Each structure stands twice: as C-alpha cells, then as structure tokens.
CSV table of C-alpha atoms in Angstrom, one decimal:
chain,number,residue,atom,x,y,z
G,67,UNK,CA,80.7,12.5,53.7
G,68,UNK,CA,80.1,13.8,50.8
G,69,UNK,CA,76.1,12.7,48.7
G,70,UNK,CA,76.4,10.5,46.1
G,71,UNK,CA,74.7,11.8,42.5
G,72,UNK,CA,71.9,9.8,41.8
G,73,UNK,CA,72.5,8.4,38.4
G,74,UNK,CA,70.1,9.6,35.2
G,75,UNK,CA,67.0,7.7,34.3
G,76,UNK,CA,67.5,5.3,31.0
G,77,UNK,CA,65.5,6.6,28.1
G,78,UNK,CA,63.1,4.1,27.6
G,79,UNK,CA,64.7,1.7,24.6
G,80,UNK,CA,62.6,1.3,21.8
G,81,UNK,CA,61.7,-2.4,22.3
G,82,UNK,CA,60.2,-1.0,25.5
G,83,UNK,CA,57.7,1.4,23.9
G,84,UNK,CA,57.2,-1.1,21.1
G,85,UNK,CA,56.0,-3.7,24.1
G,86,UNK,CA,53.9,-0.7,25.7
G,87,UNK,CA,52.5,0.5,22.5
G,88,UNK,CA,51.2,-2.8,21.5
G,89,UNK,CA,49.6,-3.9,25.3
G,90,UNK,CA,47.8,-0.7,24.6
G,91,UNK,CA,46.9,-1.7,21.5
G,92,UNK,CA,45.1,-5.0,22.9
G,93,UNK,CA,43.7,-3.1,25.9
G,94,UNK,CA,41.5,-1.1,23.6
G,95,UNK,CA,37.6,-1.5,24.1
G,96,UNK,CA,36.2,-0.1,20.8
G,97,UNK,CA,37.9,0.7,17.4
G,98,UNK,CA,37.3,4.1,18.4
G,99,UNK,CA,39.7,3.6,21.2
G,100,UNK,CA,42.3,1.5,19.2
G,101,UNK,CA,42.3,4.5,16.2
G,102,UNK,CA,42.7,7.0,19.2
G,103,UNK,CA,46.1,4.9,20.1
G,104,UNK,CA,47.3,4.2,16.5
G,105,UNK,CA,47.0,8.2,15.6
G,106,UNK,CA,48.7,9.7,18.8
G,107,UNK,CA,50.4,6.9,20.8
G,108,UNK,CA,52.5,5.8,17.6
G,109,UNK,CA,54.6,9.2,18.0
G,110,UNK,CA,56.5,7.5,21.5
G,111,UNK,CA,58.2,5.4,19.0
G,112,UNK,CA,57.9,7.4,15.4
G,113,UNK,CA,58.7,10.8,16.0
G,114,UNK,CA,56.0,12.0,13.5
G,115,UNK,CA,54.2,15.5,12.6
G,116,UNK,CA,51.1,14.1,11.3
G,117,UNK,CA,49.4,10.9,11.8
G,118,UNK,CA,46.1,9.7,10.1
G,119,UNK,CA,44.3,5.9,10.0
G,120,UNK,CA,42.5,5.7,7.1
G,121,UNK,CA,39.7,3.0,7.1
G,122,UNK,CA,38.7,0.4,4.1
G,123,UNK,CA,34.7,-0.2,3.6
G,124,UNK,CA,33.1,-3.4,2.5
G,125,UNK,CA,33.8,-1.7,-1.3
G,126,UNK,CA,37.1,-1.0,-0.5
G,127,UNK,CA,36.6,2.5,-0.5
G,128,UNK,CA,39.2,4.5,1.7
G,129,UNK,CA,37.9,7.2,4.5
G,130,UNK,CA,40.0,9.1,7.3
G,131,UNK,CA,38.7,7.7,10.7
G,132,UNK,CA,41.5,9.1,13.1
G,133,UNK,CA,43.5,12.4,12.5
G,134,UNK,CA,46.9,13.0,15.5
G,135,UNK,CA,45.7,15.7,17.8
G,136,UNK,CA,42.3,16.1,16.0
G,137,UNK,CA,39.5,14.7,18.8
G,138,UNK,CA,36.7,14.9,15.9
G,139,UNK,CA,38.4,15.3,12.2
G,140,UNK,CA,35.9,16.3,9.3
G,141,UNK,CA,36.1,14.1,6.5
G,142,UNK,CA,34.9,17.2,4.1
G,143,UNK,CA,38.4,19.2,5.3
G,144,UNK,CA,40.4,20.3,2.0
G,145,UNK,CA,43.7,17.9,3.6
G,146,UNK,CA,41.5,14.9,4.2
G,147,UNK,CA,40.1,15.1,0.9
G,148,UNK,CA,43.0,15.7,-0.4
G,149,UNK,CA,44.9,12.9,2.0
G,150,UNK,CA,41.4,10.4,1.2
G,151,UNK,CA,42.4,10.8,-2.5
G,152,UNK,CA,45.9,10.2,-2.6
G,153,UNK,CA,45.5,6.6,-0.8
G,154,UNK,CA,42.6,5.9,-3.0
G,155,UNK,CA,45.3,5.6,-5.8
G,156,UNK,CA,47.8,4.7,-3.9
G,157,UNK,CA,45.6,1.2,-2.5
G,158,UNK,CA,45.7,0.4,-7.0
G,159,UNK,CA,49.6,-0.1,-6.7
G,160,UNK,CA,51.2,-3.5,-6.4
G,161,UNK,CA,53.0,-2.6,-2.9
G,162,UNK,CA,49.6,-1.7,-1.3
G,163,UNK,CA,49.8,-3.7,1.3
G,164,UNK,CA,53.2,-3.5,2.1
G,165,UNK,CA,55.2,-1.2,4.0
G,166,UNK,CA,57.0,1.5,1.9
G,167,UNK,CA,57.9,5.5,1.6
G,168,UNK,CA,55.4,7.1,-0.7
G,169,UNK,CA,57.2,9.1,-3.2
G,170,UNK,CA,55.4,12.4,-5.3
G,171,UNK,CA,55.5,10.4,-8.4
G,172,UNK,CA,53.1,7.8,-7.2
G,173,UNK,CA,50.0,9.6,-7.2
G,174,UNK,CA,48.5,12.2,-10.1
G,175,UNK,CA,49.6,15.5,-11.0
G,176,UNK,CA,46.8,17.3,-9.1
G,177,UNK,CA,48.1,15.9,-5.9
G,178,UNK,CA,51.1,16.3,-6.7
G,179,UNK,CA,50.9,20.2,-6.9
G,180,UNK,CA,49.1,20.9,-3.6
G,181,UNK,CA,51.2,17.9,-1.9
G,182,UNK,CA,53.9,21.1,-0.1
G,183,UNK,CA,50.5,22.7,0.9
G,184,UNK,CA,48.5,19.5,2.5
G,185,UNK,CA,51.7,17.6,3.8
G,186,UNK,CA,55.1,17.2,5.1
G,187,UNK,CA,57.7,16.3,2.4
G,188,UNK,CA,58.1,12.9,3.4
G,189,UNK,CA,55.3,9.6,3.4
G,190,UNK,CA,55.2,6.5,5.1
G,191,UNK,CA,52.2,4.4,3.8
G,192,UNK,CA,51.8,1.5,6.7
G,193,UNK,CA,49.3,-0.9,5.7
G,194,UNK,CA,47.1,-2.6,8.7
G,195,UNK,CA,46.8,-6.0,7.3
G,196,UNK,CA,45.2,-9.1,9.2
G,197,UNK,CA,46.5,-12.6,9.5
G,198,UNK,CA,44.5,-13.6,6.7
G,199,UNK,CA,45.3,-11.0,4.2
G,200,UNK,CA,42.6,-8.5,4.3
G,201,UNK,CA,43.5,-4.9,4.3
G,202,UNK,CA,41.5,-3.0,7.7
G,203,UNK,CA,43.1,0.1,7.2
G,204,UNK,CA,46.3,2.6,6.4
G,205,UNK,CA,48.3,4.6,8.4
G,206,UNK,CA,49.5,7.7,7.1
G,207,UNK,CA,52.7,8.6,8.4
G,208,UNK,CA,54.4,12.5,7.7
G,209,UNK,CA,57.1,14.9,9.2
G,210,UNK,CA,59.7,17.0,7.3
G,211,UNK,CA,63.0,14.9,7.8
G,212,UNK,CA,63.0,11.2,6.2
G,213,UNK,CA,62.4,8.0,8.0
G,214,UNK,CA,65.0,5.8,8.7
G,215,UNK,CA,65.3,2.1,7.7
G,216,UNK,CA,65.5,1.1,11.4
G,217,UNK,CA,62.3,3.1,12.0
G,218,UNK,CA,60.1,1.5,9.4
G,219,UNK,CA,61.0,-2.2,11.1
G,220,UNK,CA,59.8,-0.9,14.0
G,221,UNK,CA,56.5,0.6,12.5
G,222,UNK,CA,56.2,-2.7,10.0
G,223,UNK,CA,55.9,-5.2,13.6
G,224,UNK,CA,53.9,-2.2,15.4
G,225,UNK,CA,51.6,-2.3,12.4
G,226,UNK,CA,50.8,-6.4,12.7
G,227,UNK,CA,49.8,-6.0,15.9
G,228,UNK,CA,47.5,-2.7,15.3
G,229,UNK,CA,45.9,-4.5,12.5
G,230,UNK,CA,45.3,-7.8,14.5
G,231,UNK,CA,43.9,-5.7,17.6
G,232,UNK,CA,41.9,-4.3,14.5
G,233,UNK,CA,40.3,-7.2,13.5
G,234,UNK,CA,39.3,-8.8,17.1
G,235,UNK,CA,37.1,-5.7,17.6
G,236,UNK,CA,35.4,-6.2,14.3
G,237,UNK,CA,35.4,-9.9,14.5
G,238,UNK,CA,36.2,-12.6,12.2
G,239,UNK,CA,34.5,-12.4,8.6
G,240,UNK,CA,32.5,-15.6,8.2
G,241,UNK,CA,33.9,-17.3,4.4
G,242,UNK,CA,31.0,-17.7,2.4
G,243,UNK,CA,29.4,-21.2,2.3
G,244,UNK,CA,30.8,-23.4,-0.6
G,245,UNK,CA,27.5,-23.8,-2.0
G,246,UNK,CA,27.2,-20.2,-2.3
G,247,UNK,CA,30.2,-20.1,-4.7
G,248,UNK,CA,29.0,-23.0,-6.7
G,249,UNK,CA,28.2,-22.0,-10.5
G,250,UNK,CA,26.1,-25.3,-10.9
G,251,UNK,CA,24.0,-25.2,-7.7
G,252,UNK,CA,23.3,-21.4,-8.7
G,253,UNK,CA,22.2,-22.6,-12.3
G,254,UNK,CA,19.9,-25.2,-11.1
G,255,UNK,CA,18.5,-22.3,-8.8
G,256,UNK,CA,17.6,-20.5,-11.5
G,257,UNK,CA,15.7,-23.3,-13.6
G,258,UNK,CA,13.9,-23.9,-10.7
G,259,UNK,CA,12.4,-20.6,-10.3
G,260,UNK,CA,11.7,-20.2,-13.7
G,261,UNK,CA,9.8,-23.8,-13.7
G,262,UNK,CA,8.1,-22.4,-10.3
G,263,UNK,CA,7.1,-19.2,-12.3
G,264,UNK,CA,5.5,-21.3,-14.7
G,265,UNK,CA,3.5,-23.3,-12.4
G,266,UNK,CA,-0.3,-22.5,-13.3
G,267,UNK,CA,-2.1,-20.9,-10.1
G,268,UNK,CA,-5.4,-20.1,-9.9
G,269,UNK,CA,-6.0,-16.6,-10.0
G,270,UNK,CA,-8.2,-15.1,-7.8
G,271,UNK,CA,-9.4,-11.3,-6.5
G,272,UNK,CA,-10.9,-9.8,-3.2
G,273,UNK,CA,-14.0,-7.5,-3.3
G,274,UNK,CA,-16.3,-6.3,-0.8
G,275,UNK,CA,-19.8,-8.2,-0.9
G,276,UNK,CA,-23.2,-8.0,0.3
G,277,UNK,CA,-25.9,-11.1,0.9
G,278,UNK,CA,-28.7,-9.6,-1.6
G,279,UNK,CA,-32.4,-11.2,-2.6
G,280,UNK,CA,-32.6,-13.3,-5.6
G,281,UNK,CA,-35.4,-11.9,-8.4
G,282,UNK,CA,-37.1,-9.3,-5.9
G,283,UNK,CA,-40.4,-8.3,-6.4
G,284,UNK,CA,-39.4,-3.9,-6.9
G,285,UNK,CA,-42.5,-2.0,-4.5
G,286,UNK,CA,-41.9,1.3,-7.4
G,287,UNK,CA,-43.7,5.0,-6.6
G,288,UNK,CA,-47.5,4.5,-8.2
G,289,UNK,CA,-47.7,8.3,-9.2
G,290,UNK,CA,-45.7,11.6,-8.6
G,291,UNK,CA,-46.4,13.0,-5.1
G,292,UNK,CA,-44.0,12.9,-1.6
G,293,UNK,CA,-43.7,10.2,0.6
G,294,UNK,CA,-45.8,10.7,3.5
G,295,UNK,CA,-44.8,7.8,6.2
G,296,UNK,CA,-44.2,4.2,6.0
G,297,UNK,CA,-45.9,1.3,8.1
G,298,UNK,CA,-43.4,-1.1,7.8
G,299,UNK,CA,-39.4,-0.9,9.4
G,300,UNK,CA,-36.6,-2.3,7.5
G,301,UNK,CA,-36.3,-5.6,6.5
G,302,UNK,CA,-39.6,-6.8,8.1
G,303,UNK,CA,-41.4,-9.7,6.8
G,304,UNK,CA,-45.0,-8.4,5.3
G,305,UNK,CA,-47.6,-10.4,4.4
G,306,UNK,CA,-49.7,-9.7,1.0
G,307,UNK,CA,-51.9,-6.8,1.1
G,308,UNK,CA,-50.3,-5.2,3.9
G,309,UNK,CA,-49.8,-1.8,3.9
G,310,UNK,CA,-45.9,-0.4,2.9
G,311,UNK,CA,-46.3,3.4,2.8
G,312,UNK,CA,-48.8,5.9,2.0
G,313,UNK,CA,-47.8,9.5,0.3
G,314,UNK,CA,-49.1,12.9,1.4
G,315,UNK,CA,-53.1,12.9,-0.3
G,316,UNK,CA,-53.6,16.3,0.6
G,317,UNK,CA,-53.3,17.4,-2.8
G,318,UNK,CA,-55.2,13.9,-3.8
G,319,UNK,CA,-58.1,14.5,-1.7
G,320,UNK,CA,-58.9,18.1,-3.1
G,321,UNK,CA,-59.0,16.9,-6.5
G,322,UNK,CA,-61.0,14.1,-6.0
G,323,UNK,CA,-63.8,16.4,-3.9
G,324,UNK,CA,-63.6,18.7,-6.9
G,325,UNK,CA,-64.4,16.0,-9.1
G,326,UNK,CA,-67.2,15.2,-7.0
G,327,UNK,CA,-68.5,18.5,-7.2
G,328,UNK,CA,-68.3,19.0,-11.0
G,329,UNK,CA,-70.1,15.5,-11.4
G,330,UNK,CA,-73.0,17.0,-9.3
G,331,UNK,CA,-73.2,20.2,-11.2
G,332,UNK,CA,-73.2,18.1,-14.5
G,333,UNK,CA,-75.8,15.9,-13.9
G,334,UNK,CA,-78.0,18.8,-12.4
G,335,UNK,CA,-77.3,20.2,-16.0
G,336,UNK,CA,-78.3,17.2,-17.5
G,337,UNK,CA,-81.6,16.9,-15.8
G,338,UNK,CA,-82.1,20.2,-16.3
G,339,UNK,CA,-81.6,19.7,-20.3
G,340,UNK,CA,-83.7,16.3,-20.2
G,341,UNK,CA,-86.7,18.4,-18.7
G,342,UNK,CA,-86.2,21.4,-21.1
G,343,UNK,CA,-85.8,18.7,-24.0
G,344,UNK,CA,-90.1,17.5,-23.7
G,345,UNK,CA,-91.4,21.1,-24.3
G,346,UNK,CA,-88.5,22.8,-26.3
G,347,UNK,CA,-87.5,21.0,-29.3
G,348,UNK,CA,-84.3,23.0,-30.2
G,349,UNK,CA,-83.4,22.4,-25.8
G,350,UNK,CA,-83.0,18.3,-27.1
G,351,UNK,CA,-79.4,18.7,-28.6
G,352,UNK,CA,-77.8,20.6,-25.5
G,353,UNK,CA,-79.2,16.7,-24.1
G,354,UNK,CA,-76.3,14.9,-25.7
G,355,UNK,CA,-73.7,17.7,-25.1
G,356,UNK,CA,-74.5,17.7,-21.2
G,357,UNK,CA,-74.3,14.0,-21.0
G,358,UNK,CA,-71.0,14.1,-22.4
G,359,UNK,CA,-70.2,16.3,-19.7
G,360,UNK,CA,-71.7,13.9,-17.5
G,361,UNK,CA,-69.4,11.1,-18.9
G,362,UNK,CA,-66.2,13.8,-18.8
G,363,UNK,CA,-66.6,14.0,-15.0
G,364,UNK,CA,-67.3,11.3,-14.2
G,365,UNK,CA,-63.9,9.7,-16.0
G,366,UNK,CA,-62.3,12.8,-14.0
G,367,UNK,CA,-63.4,11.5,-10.4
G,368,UNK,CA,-62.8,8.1,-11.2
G,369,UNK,CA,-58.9,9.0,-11.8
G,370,UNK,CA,-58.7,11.5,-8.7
G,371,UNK,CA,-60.2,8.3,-6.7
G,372,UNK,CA,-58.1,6.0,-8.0
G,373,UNK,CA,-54.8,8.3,-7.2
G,374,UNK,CA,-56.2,8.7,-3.7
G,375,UNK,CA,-56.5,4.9,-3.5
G,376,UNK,CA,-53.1,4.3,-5.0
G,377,UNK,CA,-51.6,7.5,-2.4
G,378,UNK,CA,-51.7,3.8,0.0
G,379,UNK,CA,-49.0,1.5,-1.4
G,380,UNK,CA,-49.5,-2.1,-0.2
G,381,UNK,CA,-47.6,-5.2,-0.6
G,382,UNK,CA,-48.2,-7.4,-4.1
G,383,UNK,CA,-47.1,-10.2,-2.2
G,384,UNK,CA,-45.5,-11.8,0.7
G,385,UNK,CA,-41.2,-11.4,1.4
G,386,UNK,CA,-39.0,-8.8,3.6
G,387,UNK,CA,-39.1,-5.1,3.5
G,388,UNK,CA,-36.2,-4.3,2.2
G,389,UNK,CA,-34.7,-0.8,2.5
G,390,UNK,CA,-32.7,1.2,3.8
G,391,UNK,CA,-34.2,4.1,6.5
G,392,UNK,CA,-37.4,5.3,6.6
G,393,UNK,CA,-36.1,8.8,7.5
G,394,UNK,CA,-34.3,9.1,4.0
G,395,UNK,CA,-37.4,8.5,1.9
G,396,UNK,CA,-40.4,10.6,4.6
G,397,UNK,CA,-40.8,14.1,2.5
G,398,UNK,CA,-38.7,13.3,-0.5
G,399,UNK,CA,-40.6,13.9,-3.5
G,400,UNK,CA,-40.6,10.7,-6.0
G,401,UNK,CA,-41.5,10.2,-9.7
G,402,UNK,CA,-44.1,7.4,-10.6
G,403,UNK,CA,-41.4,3.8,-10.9
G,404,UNK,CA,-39.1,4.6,-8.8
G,405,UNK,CA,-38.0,2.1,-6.7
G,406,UNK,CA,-38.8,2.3,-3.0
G,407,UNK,CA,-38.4,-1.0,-1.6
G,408,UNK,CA,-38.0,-4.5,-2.4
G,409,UNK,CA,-40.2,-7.3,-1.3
G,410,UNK,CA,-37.2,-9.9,-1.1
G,411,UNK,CA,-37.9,-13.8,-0.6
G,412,UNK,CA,-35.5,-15.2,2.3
G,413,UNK,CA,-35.0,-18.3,1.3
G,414,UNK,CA,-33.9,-17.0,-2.0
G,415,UNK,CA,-30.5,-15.0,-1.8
G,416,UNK,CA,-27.4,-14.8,-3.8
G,417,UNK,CA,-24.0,-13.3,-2.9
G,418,UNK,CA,-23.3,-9.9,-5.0
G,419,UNK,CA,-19.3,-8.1,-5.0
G,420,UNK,CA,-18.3,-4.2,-5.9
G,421,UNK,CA,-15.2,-5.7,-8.3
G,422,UNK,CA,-12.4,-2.7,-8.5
G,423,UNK,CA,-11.6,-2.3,-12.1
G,424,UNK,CA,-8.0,-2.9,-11.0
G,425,UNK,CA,-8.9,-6.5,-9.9
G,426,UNK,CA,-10.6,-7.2,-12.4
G,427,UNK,CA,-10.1,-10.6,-14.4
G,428,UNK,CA,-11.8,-12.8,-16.6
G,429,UNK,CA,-15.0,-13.7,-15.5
G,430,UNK,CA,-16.6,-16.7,-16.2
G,431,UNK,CA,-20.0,-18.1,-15.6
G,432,UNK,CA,-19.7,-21.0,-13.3
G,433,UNK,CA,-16.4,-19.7,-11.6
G,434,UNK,CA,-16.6,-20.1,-7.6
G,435,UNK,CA,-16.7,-17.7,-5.3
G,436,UNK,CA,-16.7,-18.0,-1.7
G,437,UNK,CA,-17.7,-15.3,1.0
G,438,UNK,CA,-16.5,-14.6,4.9
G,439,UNK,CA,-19.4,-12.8,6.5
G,440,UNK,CA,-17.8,-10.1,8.9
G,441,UNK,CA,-20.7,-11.7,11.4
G,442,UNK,CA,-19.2,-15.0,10.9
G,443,UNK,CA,-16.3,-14.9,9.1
G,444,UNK,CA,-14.8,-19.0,10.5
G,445,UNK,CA,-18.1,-19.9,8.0
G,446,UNK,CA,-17.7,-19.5,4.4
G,447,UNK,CA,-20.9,-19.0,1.9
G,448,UNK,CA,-20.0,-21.0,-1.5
G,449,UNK,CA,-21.4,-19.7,-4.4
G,450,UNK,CA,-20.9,-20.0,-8.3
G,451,UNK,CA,-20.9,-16.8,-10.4
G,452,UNK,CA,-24.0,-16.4,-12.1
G,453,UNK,CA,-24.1,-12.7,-13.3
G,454,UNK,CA,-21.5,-10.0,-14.1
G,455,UNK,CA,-21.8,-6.7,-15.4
G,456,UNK,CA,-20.5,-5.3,-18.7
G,457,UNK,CA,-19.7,-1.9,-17.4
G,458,UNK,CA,-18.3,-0.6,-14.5
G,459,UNK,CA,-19.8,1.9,-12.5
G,460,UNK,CA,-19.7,4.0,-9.1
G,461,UNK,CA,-20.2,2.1,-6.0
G,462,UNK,CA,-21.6,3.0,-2.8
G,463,UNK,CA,-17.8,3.9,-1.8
G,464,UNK,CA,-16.9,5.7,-4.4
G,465,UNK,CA,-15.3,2.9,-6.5
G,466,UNK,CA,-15.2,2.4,-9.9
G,467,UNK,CA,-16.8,-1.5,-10.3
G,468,UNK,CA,-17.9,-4.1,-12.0
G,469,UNK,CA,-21.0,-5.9,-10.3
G,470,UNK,CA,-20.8,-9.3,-9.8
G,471,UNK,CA,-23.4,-12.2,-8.6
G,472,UNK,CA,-22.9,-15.9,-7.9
G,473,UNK,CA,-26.2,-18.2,-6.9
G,474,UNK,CA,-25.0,-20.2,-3.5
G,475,UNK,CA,-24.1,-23.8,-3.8
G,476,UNK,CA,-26.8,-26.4,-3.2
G,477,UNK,CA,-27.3,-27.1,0.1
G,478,UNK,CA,-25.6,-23.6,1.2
G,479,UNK,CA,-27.7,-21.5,4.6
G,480,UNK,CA,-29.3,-18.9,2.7
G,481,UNK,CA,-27.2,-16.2,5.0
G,482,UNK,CA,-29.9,-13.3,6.4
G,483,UNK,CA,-30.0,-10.4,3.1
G,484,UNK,CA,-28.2,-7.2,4.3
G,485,UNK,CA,-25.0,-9.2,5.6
G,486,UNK,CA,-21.5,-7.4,4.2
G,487,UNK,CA,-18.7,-9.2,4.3
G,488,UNK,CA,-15.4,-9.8,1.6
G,489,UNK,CA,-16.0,-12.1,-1.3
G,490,UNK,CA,-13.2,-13.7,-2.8
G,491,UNK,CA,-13.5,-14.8,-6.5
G,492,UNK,CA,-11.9,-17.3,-8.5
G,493,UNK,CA,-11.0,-16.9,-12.2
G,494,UNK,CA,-9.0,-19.3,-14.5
G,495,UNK,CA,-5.3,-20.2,-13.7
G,496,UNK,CA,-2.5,-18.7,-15.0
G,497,UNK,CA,1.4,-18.8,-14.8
G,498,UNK,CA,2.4,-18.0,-11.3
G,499,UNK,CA,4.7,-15.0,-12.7
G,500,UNK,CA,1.5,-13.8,-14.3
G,501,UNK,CA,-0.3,-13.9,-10.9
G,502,UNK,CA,3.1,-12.1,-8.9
G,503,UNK,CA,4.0,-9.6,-11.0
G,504,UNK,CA,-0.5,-8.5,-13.2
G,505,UNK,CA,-0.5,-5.6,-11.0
G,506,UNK,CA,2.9,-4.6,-11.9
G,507,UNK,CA,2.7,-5.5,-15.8
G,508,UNK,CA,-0.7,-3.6,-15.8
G,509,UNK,CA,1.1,-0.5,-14.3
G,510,UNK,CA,3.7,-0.4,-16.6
G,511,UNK,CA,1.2,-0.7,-19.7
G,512,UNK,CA,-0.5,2.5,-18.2
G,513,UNK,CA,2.4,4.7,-17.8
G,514,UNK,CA,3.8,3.7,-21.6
G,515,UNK,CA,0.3,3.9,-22.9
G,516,UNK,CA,0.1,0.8,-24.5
C-alpha cells in the first residue's frame, strides 16, 4: 500500500503571532526585557529591516533604549543621533501619538538629506501610549518596501499592549494631590513664610570659653634676670608671703659682694683722710670728697642687696597660682613687669569667650551668656556680659577674636578657674530671615566689596 504524504504545516496566521507576541510581552521581568521583545520579536509579525524603541524622560526628552540585532546600541552613534533627532521633532506634531507613516517632509532639511544614508525609505512612527494617555515610548519601524494598511492594524493593537506591559513595569504615576495644584493654598504658603521670616528671634553665637579669675592680683618679673625655679605648681592656693619663684642670683650675688668690697675700701679711705685731716690742713678737703665716696657705695650695695632680695619673688597676698607650666618659664630670660603668674581669688571668677570675627554681633552690656563646661556640660554657668573688647586679635588658636567677659549670675558655683568649655552668647533679636540667611548676606557683601 502505497504511504500517504503527510500534509504541510500551516504558516502560523497572524492573529497567532499577534497572541504569542503579546503573552511575551506580559511575560517580561524588566523593561530591559520587554525593549528586547518590542525591537526583535515585532519582526514575526512586521517583516521589518530596522527596529528601534525610543524612550520619553520625565522632560519628555526622547533617547534610543533598544536597537533590532544590536545587544548594547550607543546612543552617541551618528544613526541614533540622527534617528534621536528626527522623533524629537516628530513628538511636536499633532499625530504624535498616533499611529502613522512618517513621510521626508515631516522633519527638517538636515535630516532630510542624510535620511537615504541613516534609513530605509519607508517610516512607521508607532507610538507606545498607556491607558491613561501618557506617551512611554516610540517605536521606529523601517525597511525599503512600504507598509501595508493591514500591517499597521496589526502593529496599532500590538502597540497597546507593548505600551501597557510598559507601564506595569514602571508602575502607576501617583496624580499629584489636589492641594498641590491649588493656587490659593500655595499663596497663603507663601504669606506664611514671609510672616515666619519676620518673626523676631533672638540672635545668638557659639565661641569657645574659659572660666578665668575676676581682677587678679598680676605676680610681674621685679628686674631683668632668668627665671631660676619656681616653689609653687600650677594653680596652687598660696598664702601671703609665700615664696612663688626665685631667678638665677649668680650674677646678683657678685655685684652685691663687690659692693661690699668697695664700701670697705671707702671708708678705709675715709679714715685714712680724717686722720691725715688733724696734722695736714690742705689733707681736710680730700675729707668731704672720701665721704662722698663713702655715701656712693654705700647707695651701690644697698641696690645690689635689694636686687638680691627681690631675685625671691613672694606672694603679695593670698589666691591660686595661676599659670601655665613651670618648665616654659625655668631659664627664659624676662624683662622687669612682665607678667608671670596670677594670684587669682576662687570665689571670684567670670566666664571669658575667643568671639570669631565672623560671629560677631552686637554686643551689649547686660546680654546673657550661658556656658557648658566640657567637665560638666548637663550644667550650665549663667552669666551676663560685662566686658568686650574693641579690637580683635589673635587667639591661642590662631583666630582672629574679639574678647568677651560676662560676671556669673547671682547665686551661680563659681566653676574651678582653668575650665574650657563653649559659651554661647545672646545678642538682641532680629527678623528670623536675618538670623537664616547673616552669614550668607555677609558673604555676599565681601565678594562685591560693599
């Protein structure tokens, strides 16, 4: 018996592919995916030469996300520039977002003269538009023979569902809130913050701060010489008379033995004269000139003994050492008032800030200050300004300063003197804009140099 031929497959009918085309389509996991689909799987039902899926930004602005056959297409590539710019002026037309061959004449004369070189002679522009009217994307459609009618229904229903597979991947875009749109509740926003802006605050700066003595007694260098040691450690509490520091006497003690010395031989002369004086009359007026002498040294020796005695400073009364380190001061030489130490009463302290010239603001006597010890910084020392300098000048790090003191508030802990901490002070109030935006304002001045 003869075999029966087996009877040819069906080409697959179009419907079929357009069913197949858009189950891939939903299948997709990223946009990635579903561009991958809409550039190359499109050609099973639109026999295509060149696909591309152009992609709308937040602005509107067009770039080329998915080129056929391409795995990674560069955007800088003379044809997608070229492609990029076309549908740029293509998305100003009325039929944007519809379906519709895209004929020379639609785009400038630039693009039209390299159109034969970038792309095939006939367009399809196939807008991916969502269910609620906002453009995702295009697809570019091109081959050398023209699309049929038939062929652009099918791309126009394969389009709705690429463009709705488009937008479950991104996700819904949340409508603005009515109130955002209203004109009268933005208005009243407006008044408000410039009433908030005009709200007086009270103005206020952050310095670095130090508990210091109130009216210390200054311990100054008695005469010229180099400190020799010291008897007493920082911040001790002295009693008065006690000795401070003594400087090197060597020098002292020589001068006041020569002294010595000189007085001797001066009043040997002067005896000597006296007893020449009863049997040689002329001998009586070297008398007056050898007790000058007498009177010369002896006003010498008194001052070497009195350096010598001064060489041991000691304390004018009673308070706490204060200084820094003995080591800094131990074979320094020092001029006569300079300042050494200061006998500082403990009970009797103030607050004193280092100001930055770039925080400064008007100062007023009176104006509060407060101060958070870095020992204790959950307790506060109150103060009230009492003292601010005229000029600035270098601080201890190298800051350009004004120096500021405030008294503490009655019934305040006088606070041990040498504590450092951050003071904050308090000046008068001013329009909160003023207190935003004075460092600002300020900076600007500098720059224009007004």
């Amino acid at each position: 018996m003869a075999a029966v031929p087996k009877a040819a497959a069906p080409a697959a009918s179009p419907l079929l592919t357009l069913l197949q085309l858009e189950r891939e389509a939903r299948h997709a996991q990223s946009l990635e995916g579903l561009r991958f689909v809409i550039a190359n799987r499109t050609r099973m039902l639109l026999p295509y030469r060149q696909a591309m899926v152009l992609a709308w930004s937040e602005d509107q602005a067009a770039s080329v996300a998915a080129v056929s056959d391409v795995p990674a297409p560069d955007v800088n590539a003379p044809q997608l520039r070229w492609v990029t710019a076309c549908a740029r002026q293509l998305s100003l037309h009325e039929d944007s977002r519809r379906l519709h061959r895209v004929e020379r004449e639609a785009v400038s004369e630039r693009e039209r003269a390299e159109w034969a070189e970038w792309s095939a002679a006939h367009v399809v522009w196939v807008p991916l538009v969502k269910p609620d009217g906002q453009p995702v994307g295009v697809l570019w459609l091109s081959r050398a023979e023209p699309f049929a009618d038939e062929e652009l229904v099918l791309a126009e229903r394969l389009a709705e569902t690429y463009a709705h597979a488009w937008g479950a991947l991104v996700g819904p875009k949340r409508p603005l809130p009515a109130w955002v749109k209203s004109r009268k509740l933005w208005a009243g926003a407006v008044v408000a913050l410039l009433v908030l802006l005009l709200l007086p605050v009270r103005q206020s700066a952050l310095a670095p701060g130090e508990v210091a003595a109130d009216d210390p007694f200054v311990v100054a260098a008695p005469l010229d010489g180099v400190v020799a040691r010291f008897f007493v450690r920082p911040n001790e509490i002295v009693t008065e008379g006690q000795k401070l520091l003594a400087f090197d006497d060597t020098d002292l003690t020589s001068r006041a033995q020569v002294a010595a010395e000189e007085l001797a031989v001066a009043q040997a002369e002067l005896r000597k004269a006296e007893q020449g004086a009863m049997s040689d009359i002329q001998s009586a007026a070297q008398v007056a000139l050898a007790r000058a002498q007498v009177d010369l040294k002896t006003a010498e020796l008194s001052h070497a003994s009195g350096l010598l005695a001064r060489s041991t400073v000691k304390a004018e009364q009673a308070g706490v050492a204060v200084f820094r380190n003995a080591n800094d001061w131990i074979g320094k030489p020092v001029r006569t008032g300079e300042r050494i130490i200061t006998l500082a009463d403990s009970s009797r302290v103030m607050i004193e800030a280092h100001l930055p010239v770039a925080d400064a603001l008007v100062l007023d006597q009176g104006n509060a200050m407060v101060m958070f010890l870095d020992a204790d910084p959950l307790r506060p020392v109150s103060a009230r300004l009492a003292e601010a300098s005229y000029e600035a000048a270098m601080s201890d790090e190298g800051i350009l300063a004004y120096r500021v003191r405030g008294k503490l508030d009655p019934g305040e802990a006088a606070p041990r003197i040498g504590l450092r901490g951050t003071i904050r002070i308090d000046g008068p109030r001013v329009p909160l804009f003023l207190y935003l935006f004075r460092r600002p304002i300020a900076a600007v001045r500098h720059m224009l140099g007004l």
